[in-house]
XYZ file of C-alpha atoms in Angstrom:
603
model
C -66.400 177.678 222.322
C -63.043 176.001 222.049
C -61.053 174.714 224.980
C -57.589 176.251 225.243
C -55.292 173.810 227.001
C -52.690 176.557 227.498
C -54.701 179.426 228.943
C -54.354 180.527 232.554
C -56.676 178.284 234.615
C -57.289 181.065 237.125
C -57.061 181.111 240.911
C -59.103 178.211 242.340
C -61.391 178.559 245.336
C -59.648 176.563 248.068
C -62.249 176.989 250.794
C -63.804 173.546 250.353
C -64.921 170.862 247.943
C -68.274 172.440 247.114
C -66.683 175.837 246.559
C -64.093 174.309 244.247
C -66.836 172.713 242.137
C -68.671 176.040 242.050
C -65.441 177.732 240.889
C -65.176 175.297 237.987
C -68.706 176.244 236.976
C -68.036 179.985 237.245
C -64.893 179.714 235.100
C -67.026 178.501 232.181
C -70.433 179.868 233.112
C -71.559 180.640 229.515
C -70.956 177.028 228.512
C -72.581 175.716 231.706
C -75.566 178.013 231.150
C -75.893 176.764 227.581
C -75.789 173.166 228.816
C -78.458 173.877 231.426
C -80.737 175.602 228.891
C -80.313 172.879 226.287
C -80.928 170.133 228.836
C -83.970 171.931 230.245
C -85.588 172.448 226.842
C -84.749 168.879 225.843
C -86.401 167.382 228.928
C -89.402 169.703 228.793
C -90.016 168.697 225.177
C -89.853 165.056 226.265
C -92.796 165.874 228.498
C -94.490 167.866 225.700
C -94.844 164.762 223.556
C -97.501 163.167 225.840
C -99.338 166.500 225.903
C -99.457 166.586 222.090
C -100.502 162.935 222.037
C -103.390 163.665 224.410
C -104.541 166.518 222.150
C -104.340 164.222 219.120
C -106.526 161.613 220.885
C -109.069 164.032 222.359
C -109.371 166.417 219.408
C -108.514 164.216 216.457
C -108.846 160.471 217.012
C -111.855 160.339 219.334
C -114.136 162.742 217.383
C -112.789 161.446 214.032
C -111.309 164.784 212.922
C -108.519 163.679 210.542
C -107.278 167.245 210.022
C -106.777 167.799 213.740
C -105.220 164.350 214.073
C -102.753 165.112 211.256
C -101.940 168.506 212.751
C -101.201 167.195 216.225
C -99.284 164.239 214.781
C -97.156 166.591 212.679
C -96.463 168.667 215.767
C -95.236 165.528 217.559
C -92.916 164.696 214.644
C -91.551 168.254 214.618
C -90.986 168.214 218.373
C -89.223 164.865 218.070
C -86.872 166.209 215.381
C -86.073 169.331 217.378
C -85.494 167.252 220.497
C -83.087 164.949 218.669
C -81.019 167.994 217.698
C -81.240 169.408 221.227
C -80.086 166.081 222.673
C -77.040 166.099 220.398
C -76.134 169.698 221.283
C -76.697 169.035 224.983
C -74.321 166.085 224.912
C -71.704 168.029 222.953
C -71.899 171.000 225.312
C -71.659 168.876 228.453
C -68.671 167.024 226.992
C -66.930 170.399 226.647
C -67.897 171.273 230.225
C -66.326 168.057 231.496
C -63.203 168.486 229.383
C -62.727 172.073 230.556
C -63.064 171.029 234.194
C -60.639 168.156 233.590
C -57.975 170.287 231.899
C -58.418 173.161 234.327
C -57.978 170.929 237.371
C -54.945 169.229 235.830
C -53.333 172.605 235.134
C -54.103 173.851 238.646
C -52.648 170.725 240.271
C -49.559 170.588 238.052
C -48.964 174.313 238.451
C -49.156 174.055 242.225
C -46.858 171.026 242.231
C -44.361 173.066 240.231
C -44.601 175.950 242.695
C -44.002 173.596 245.603
C -40.878 172.297 243.864
C -38.580 170.392 246.176
C -40.992 170.912 249.084
C -43.520 168.610 247.397
C -41.958 165.307 248.400
C -41.670 166.351 252.002
C -45.380 167.146 252.310
C -47.266 164.602 250.220
C -46.706 161.095 248.941
C -46.201 160.486 245.243
C -49.223 158.169 245.251
C -51.438 161.015 246.440
C -50.477 163.155 243.453
C -50.939 160.215 241.077
C -54.362 159.383 242.511
C -55.475 162.992 242.139
C -54.217 163.163 238.565
C -55.631 159.810 237.481
C -58.860 159.335 239.453
C -59.985 162.497 241.226
C -59.711 164.763 238.182
C -62.009 162.484 236.187
C -64.482 162.209 239.072
C -64.625 165.990 239.466
C -65.248 166.590 235.776
C -67.981 163.952 235.667
C -69.744 165.521 238.658
C -70.333 168.691 236.637
C -73.122 166.790 234.890
C -75.233 168.505 237.533
C -75.062 171.823 235.686
C -76.664 170.373 232.544
C -78.971 167.378 232.922
C -79.208 168.090 236.646
C -80.657 171.567 236.155
C -82.730 170.310 233.227
C -84.169 167.567 235.428
C -85.348 170.113 237.998
C -86.943 172.291 235.306
C -88.590 169.322 233.592
C -89.815 168.012 236.945
C -91.498 171.349 237.652
C -92.926 171.479 234.099
C -94.396 167.966 234.378
C -95.894 168.894 237.735
C -97.533 171.908 236.110
C -98.914 169.819 233.241
C -100.206 167.248 235.709
C -101.872 170.050 237.646
C -103.993 170.848 234.580
C -105.116 167.202 234.495
C -105.582 166.422 238.178
C -104.439 168.337 241.286
C -104.268 165.038 243.203
C -101.887 163.481 240.656
C -99.824 166.690 240.543
C -99.469 166.604 244.332
C -98.268 162.988 244.238
C -95.705 163.865 241.551
C -94.444 166.997 243.303
C -94.036 165.242 246.660
C -92.766 161.927 245.323
C -89.281 162.969 244.171
C -88.395 164.801 247.429
C -89.456 161.612 249.228
C -87.007 159.667 247.054
C -84.290 162.141 248.038
C -85.029 161.583 251.723
C -84.708 157.820 251.241
C -81.450 158.070 249.269
C -79.842 160.885 251.314
C -78.286 158.678 254.031
C -76.777 156.430 251.360
C -75.207 159.452 249.667
C -73.604 160.486 252.968
C -72.302 156.976 253.565
C -70.889 156.893 250.038
C -68.868 160.047 250.703
C -67.267 158.497 253.790
C -66.485 155.191 252.084
C -65.200 156.932 248.964
C -62.872 159.201 250.978
C -61.352 156.227 252.820
C -60.965 154.285 249.582
C -59.160 157.169 247.882
C -56.822 157.527 250.864
C -55.831 153.872 250.802
C -55.530 153.959 247.030
C -52.997 156.794 247.169
C -50.895 154.934 249.768
C -50.876 151.781 247.668
C -50.044 153.736 244.516
C -47.031 155.266 246.261
C -45.897 151.816 247.342
C -46.189 150.538 243.776
C -43.894 153.339 242.626
C -41.372 152.581 245.357
C -41.419 148.890 244.490
C -40.973 149.536 240.789
C -38.000 151.783 241.475
C -36.272 149.465 243.944
C -37.296 146.008 242.764
C -33.814 145.075 241.590
C -32.270 146.095 244.907
C -34.948 144.249 246.885
C -34.380 141.129 244.815
C -30.638 141.319 245.418
C -31.170 141.614 249.168
C -33.655 138.765 249.220
C -36.448 141.003 250.438
C -38.735 140.781 247.423
C -40.945 138.100 248.965
C -41.372 140.016 252.223
C -42.354 143.219 250.434
C -44.627 141.274 248.087
C -46.494 139.811 251.076
C -46.956 143.283 252.576
C -48.175 144.613 249.247
C -50.578 141.684 248.916
C -52.067 142.480 252.337
C -52.427 146.180 251.536
C -54.005 145.501 248.155
C -56.387 143.059 249.844
C -57.478 145.777 252.276
C -57.986 148.170 249.374
C -60.056 145.552 247.570
C -62.251 145.071 250.642
C -62.739 148.817 250.902
C -63.609 148.871 247.210
C -66.257 146.246 247.874
C -67.727 148.494 250.570
C -67.838 151.426 248.174
C -69.369 149.163 245.544
C -71.996 147.911 247.978
C -73.199 151.440 248.751
C -73.057 152.401 245.073
C -75.043 149.331 244.065
C -77.770 150.162 246.593
C -77.948 153.727 245.291
C -78.170 152.544 241.703
C -80.687 149.802 242.523
C -82.903 152.135 244.510
C -82.379 154.814 241.902
C -83.927 152.504 239.320
C -86.453 150.642 241.491
C -87.980 153.444 243.544
C -88.818 155.681 240.555
C -90.466 152.722 238.819
C -92.634 152.062 241.878
C -93.382 155.762 242.198
C -94.340 156.115 238.549
C -96.421 152.933 238.737
C -98.348 154.497 241.617
C -99.026 157.638 239.544
C -100.200 155.530 236.590
C -102.512 153.472 238.823
C -104.040 156.594 240.347
C -104.544 158.072 236.863
C -106.241 154.886 235.617
C -108.609 154.926 238.612
C -109.533 158.546 237.922
C -110.152 157.732 234.240
C -112.362 154.772 235.214
C -114.329 157.047 237.544
C -114.770 159.603 234.782
C -112.718 162.344 236.448
C -110.307 162.556 233.503
C -110.688 161.760 229.804
C -109.079 158.934 227.863
C -106.712 161.419 226.239
C -105.783 162.765 229.633
C -105.116 159.220 230.837
C -102.822 158.745 227.847
C -101.099 162.020 228.699
C -100.708 160.968 232.353
C -99.028 157.766 231.244
C -96.820 159.771 228.850
C -95.930 162.229 231.596
C -95.010 159.341 233.860
C -92.745 157.869 231.182
C -91.208 161.275 230.431
C -90.697 161.856 234.140
C -88.429 158.804 234.247
C -85.582 160.784 232.632
C -85.604 163.713 235.104
C -85.914 161.406 238.095
C -83.033 159.231 236.864
C -80.877 162.297 236.212
C -81.650 163.758 239.638
C -80.546 160.559 241.356
C -77.452 160.302 239.131
C -76.685 163.945 239.890
C -76.756 163.255 243.623
C -74.531 160.226 243.173
C -71.961 162.052 241.042
C -71.931 165.130 243.287
C -71.320 162.928 246.332
C -68.257 161.447 244.645
C -67.190 164.741 243.080
C -67.092 166.655 246.346
C -64.865 163.963 247.891
C -62.439 164.281 244.984
C -62.617 168.087 245.116
C -61.744 168.074 248.825
C -58.623 166.072 248.047
C -57.634 168.582 245.363
C -58.293 171.474 247.734
C -56.197 169.789 250.430
C -53.337 169.444 247.944
C -53.678 173.068 246.851
C -53.472 174.055 250.525
C -49.886 172.787 250.776
C -47.352 175.576 250.916
C -43.543 175.583 250.780
C -41.577 176.930 253.698
C -41.909 180.717 253.755
C -39.099 182.584 252.024
C -38.101 185.388 254.358
C -34.956 186.382 252.506
C -34.484 190.138 252.170
C -30.746 190.507 251.443
C -29.330 190.250 247.962
C -26.921 187.453 247.150
C -23.259 188.402 246.705
C -22.734 190.192 243.413
C -19.535 188.246 242.708
C -18.685 184.543 243.190
C -18.155 184.108 246.917
C -17.261 181.507 249.518
C -19.931 179.016 250.581
C -19.514 177.908 254.176
C -21.303 175.216 256.183
C -20.599 175.708 259.915
C -22.179 172.363 260.826
C -19.442 170.437 258.990
C -16.714 173.039 258.633
C -16.782 172.719 254.820
C -15.615 175.890 253.073
C -16.096 176.099 249.301
C -13.739 178.471 247.526
C -15.270 179.991 244.372
C -13.949 178.968 240.991
C -12.483 175.659 242.165
C -13.381 171.979 241.915
C -13.954 170.708 245.462
C -14.603 167.117 246.529
C -16.258 165.807 249.696
C -15.141 162.338 250.790
C -16.905 160.376 253.526
C -17.696 156.798 254.425
C -21.318 157.832 254.960
C -22.862 159.303 251.768
C -25.748 160.815 253.736
C -23.276 163.156 255.455
C -22.114 164.530 252.118
C -25.612 164.877 250.662
C -26.669 166.649 253.839
C -23.932 169.216 253.285
C -24.979 169.705 249.667
C -28.596 170.205 250.740
C -27.538 172.804 253.293
C -25.323 174.662 250.807
C -28.138 174.522 248.241
C -30.637 175.711 250.864
C -32.817 172.631 250.782
C -32.695 172.221 254.540
C -32.571 174.948 257.224
C -29.026 175.651 258.373
C -26.531 178.326 259.347
C -24.758 178.081 255.980
C -23.461 181.346 254.568
C -22.672 182.681 251.131
C -20.073 185.416 251.207
C -20.734 185.988 254.939
C -24.474 186.382 254.243
C -26.692 183.679 255.795
C -28.322 181.699 253.010
C -31.683 181.916 254.770
C -31.585 185.722 254.425
C -31.171 185.573 250.642
C -34.368 185.268 248.536
C -34.779 181.702 247.378
C -35.168 182.761 243.750
C -31.665 184.239 243.810
C -30.241 181.064 245.363
C -31.954 178.837 242.791
C -30.794 181.061 239.915
C -27.125 180.596 240.785
C -26.762 177.378 242.813
C -27.787 174.024 241.349
C -28.066 170.823 243.380
C -27.846 167.966 240.865
C -29.814 165.165 242.499
C -28.514 161.737 241.404
C -32.116 160.487 241.314
C -33.656 163.559 239.678
C -36.762 162.810 237.625
C -36.430 162.254 233.890
C -39.681 162.973 232.086
C -40.789 161.312 228.892
C -39.953 163.087 225.647
C -37.247 163.428 223.067
C -33.690 163.028 224.348
C -32.953 166.691 223.648
C -36.023 167.748 225.667
C -35.074 165.400 228.517
C -31.621 166.983 228.682
C -33.087 170.466 228.637
C -33.594 171.869 225.125
C -37.346 172.276 224.501
C -38.913 170.811 221.390
C -39.745 173.422 218.787
C -43.220 174.310 220.049
C -44.114 178.021 220.025
C -46.468 177.519 222.950
C -43.932 175.741 225.120
C -45.442 172.276 224.809
C -41.988 170.771 224.553
C -40.995 168.647 227.509
C -38.307 170.613 229.304
C -37.026 168.359 232.040
C -35.152 169.973 234.885
C -32.804 168.821 237.571
C -33.586 168.762 241.264
C -33.691 172.551 241.191
C -32.682 173.707 237.738
C -31.862 177.408 238.095
C -33.570 180.058 236.085
C -31.079 181.209 233.429
C -29.562 184.456 234.594
C -28.788 187.323 232.238
C -25.738 186.446 230.223
C -26.240 182.695 230.409
C -26.824 180.567 227.337
C -29.945 181.228 225.246
C -32.826 178.845 224.863
C -34.442 177.062 221.948
C -32.618 176.544 218.705
C -29.671 178.680 219.864
C -28.959 176.091 222.592
C -27.667 173.521 220.076
C -23.955 174.346 220.602
C -24.424 174.352 224.373
C -26.315 171.060 224.177
C -23.473 169.482 222.193
C -20.931 170.795 224.698
C -22.927 169.466 227.662
C -23.300 166.040 226.056
C -19.579 165.978 225.328
C -18.674 166.986 228.887
C -20.834 164.156 230.229
C -19.244 161.700 227.765
C -22.722 160.927 226.448
C -22.068 161.078 222.693
C -22.240 157.292 222.444
C -25.758 157.382 223.890
C -26.890 159.772 221.156
C -25.207 157.708 218.448
C -26.745 154.453 219.701
C -30.328 155.747 219.577
C -32.183 155.362 216.252
C -33.088 159.051 215.876
C -30.318 160.557 217.944
C -31.470 163.519 220.002
C -34.964 163.243 218.515
C -35.450 159.717 219.873
C -38.363 159.407 222.280
C -37.251 158.425 225.780
C -39.592 156.767 228.287
C -40.441 158.295 231.649
C -37.494 158.053 234.062
C -35.500 156.906 230.984
C -36.362 153.314 231.782
C -35.232 152.303 228.299
C -31.665 153.426 229.123
C -29.142 151.750 231.410
C -28.250 153.110 234.834
C -24.962 154.551 233.611
C -26.659 156.187 230.627
C -29.288 157.779 232.860
C -26.542 159.120 235.111
C -24.730 160.745 232.198
C -27.991 162.224 230.879
C -28.621 163.797 234.293
C -25.074 165.152 234.352
C -25.448 166.599 230.846
C -28.691 168.269 231.921
C -26.994 169.848 234.930
C -24.022 171.038 232.837
C -26.340 172.532 230.219
C -27.717 174.992 232.775
C -24.127 176.166 233.430
C -24.823 177.319 237.008
C -22.410 179.524 238.903
C -22.265 176.830 241.610
C -22.827 173.147 240.831
C -23.318 170.723 243.737
C -23.430 167.082 242.631
C -23.611 163.827 244.614
C -21.847 160.782 243.129
C -22.243 161.885 239.482
C -20.244 158.884 238.154
C -21.066 156.064 240.565
C -22.771 153.924 237.893
C -19.959 154.269 235.320
C -17.077 151.931 234.554
C -13.550 153.196 235.205
C -12.763 154.103 231.595
C -15.930 156.174 231.095
C -15.530 157.700 234.553
C -12.009 158.872 233.725
C -13.303 160.510 230.545
C -16.100 162.260 232.463
C -13.644 163.437 235.142
C -11.343 165.068 232.600
C -14.124 166.681 230.600
C -16.030 167.833 233.679
C -13.006 169.656 235.009
C -12.449 171.352 231.658
C -16.110 172.266 231.220
C -16.334 173.793 234.700
C -13.030 175.659 234.544
C -13.364 178.899 236.510
C -16.761 177.878 237.938
C -17.486 176.559 241.425
C -18.091 172.811 241.469
C -18.582 170.549 244.485
C -18.660 166.775 244.102
C -19.558 164.278 246.805
C -17.556 161.232 245.699
C -15.009 158.607 246.728
C -13.759 157.731 243.261
C -9.972 158.264 242.925
C -10.496 159.218 239.282
C -12.610 162.210 240.301
C -10.624 163.040 243.408
C -7.366 163.216 241.476
C -8.841 166.029 239.326
C -10.133 168.027 242.309
C -8.410 171.223 243.436
C -9.429 170.658 247.050
C -10.587 167.530 248.888
C -12.330 167.597 252.268
C -12.196 164.313 254.173
C -15.219 164.070 256.453
C -15.484 161.923 259.557
C -18.846 161.797 261.354
C -20.030 164.694 259.219
C -17.109 166.989 260.145
C -14.047 168.037 258.186
C -11.164 165.902 259.468
C -8.569 166.878 256.879
C -8.233 169.104 253.805
C -5.779 168.982 250.930
C -5.270 167.567 247.488
C -6.028 163.937 246.754
C -2.349 162.948 246.755
C -1.589 164.908 249.915
C -4.380 163.140 251.785
C -3.249 159.753 250.476
C 0.141 160.350 252.039
C -1.028 161.866 255.320
C -4.451 160.351 256.190
C -4.658 156.551 256.717
C -8.437 156.672 257.029
C -8.760 158.532 253.775
C -6.323 156.194 252.079
C -8.277 153.126 253.233
C -11.593 154.594 252.088
C -10.332 155.640 248.665
C -8.324 152.459 248.120
C -11.450 150.376 248.716
C -13.287 152.391 246.106
C -10.386 152.011 243.695
C -10.546 148.211 244.076
C -14.272 148.286 243.317
C -13.629 150.360 240.207
C -10.971 147.972 238.952
C -13.322 145.031 239.432
C -16.002 146.838 237.461
C -13.558 147.654 234.688
C -12.541 144.004 234.362
C -16.015 142.496 234.572
C -18.355 144.972 232.862
C -18.491 146.842 229.572
C -18.604 150.620 229.450
C -22.063 151.917 230.279
């Protein structure tokens, strides 16, 4: 059986951790069954070796029958060869079981994260997703060892008990009751491990999220002088996580120590009882040898049973976290009315902003959060009374809104991959393995929009040109085929901003809503972007939240917002002449741009 990393993972069972693990088994039951059979035969044959040895002693060595001795010895060699092959196949099969569970869980988690879309960040921390993807997935896949060696251990345990029954009912009774007694002793520790492990994973996800926040804002924190304060807080949190890790380790060490020590004591007891029975003449020398062999062979099943309990205890904790994540749902989409067939007015009653279709509109405010709030309402990222052609946005199916309205987030994620894939043209992979990065809510291409794949090359060139990003492509060693790190950390802030803008322009949405698309650019590059953006979006609806005079001068309409409300509307030059507050706000931004132009190179 091969593992297809691209097949549909199926619908997971979300009713609990144990049910999720059972679903993983059912999805690959032939492979799990093969692993259980191979492990069972392998362990039973481990126990068969002492049986054959006892026959060789009793029927060959003791009476001096060399033929019988050779026959039984040959049987032991044959069984050993077969068992070596079975052990190899068991390990190979269980590796496939673990890999399937790993890939399947990753696909389920990533698929659900994609379905949640923009609702993801509002419901779960980034660290939680990272912890699930890095730690919990591996723990879950490892716990499926229970379906191979775990089942084999139970079968071998029963087989050894049966063989012991033929030697001595008393010894068989000790063997059959001994392992359940070990389970009773280790059970409370398994329960404690689940509690400690769950708390550790929770703290780990919080700390992971904080690491991401620190990495993203370290430069700002350093500039504000707050790096030391945040570092102290992080040091305290990591110390608490370390202490919790010690608690988990303490329970795990007890389980592992008892898992090794108790079986040894138990098996020593069985050996001692067998020796006493041999000395009293109740069993033969060969049977004593077989008892000792059974005891040694029983060490594997007992060890696997204890390991199975340990791994299942950890696996169910991880599975519960995955199930909790899969239980997250986006806000229900109750839209039943179709979006306007033609480009129509977008209106936000909360601010009074009215967006006329086919025009370049700018929102100017001293508080950027006011402008981004308007964009989120017009893009239907927050509940509002916004309308589109007199139809409330909330009554339009979200898929229709996303297909035609794009909110270009200035901090949208940039995934690792080639530059062309980061911008939005997939690598040439027939199965879709190319890394197609999207904006905050990249719309699904509507009929009539640009094609995908190789046919996107002209559109890609046009988008790069409109974002004034040709110099980025030229500066990279392999141009568009250059590999870019996650979040484009190997590019400057201005380069990342132009890449995001090119990605948004490539989708060519009917309505483009962008917040501060040129804030990290010098004045010369910003002027180039402003001219090209206006030309590229000619006849399309574009809304920019910005205070840059270079952008505002190209806008058809400018709304000046005060306390989140429209205070004045007009062209940039009209507002400069009539609105002192607007003039002061824009003039301050113009002074900042001039300072940047004099002191910094183009980015």
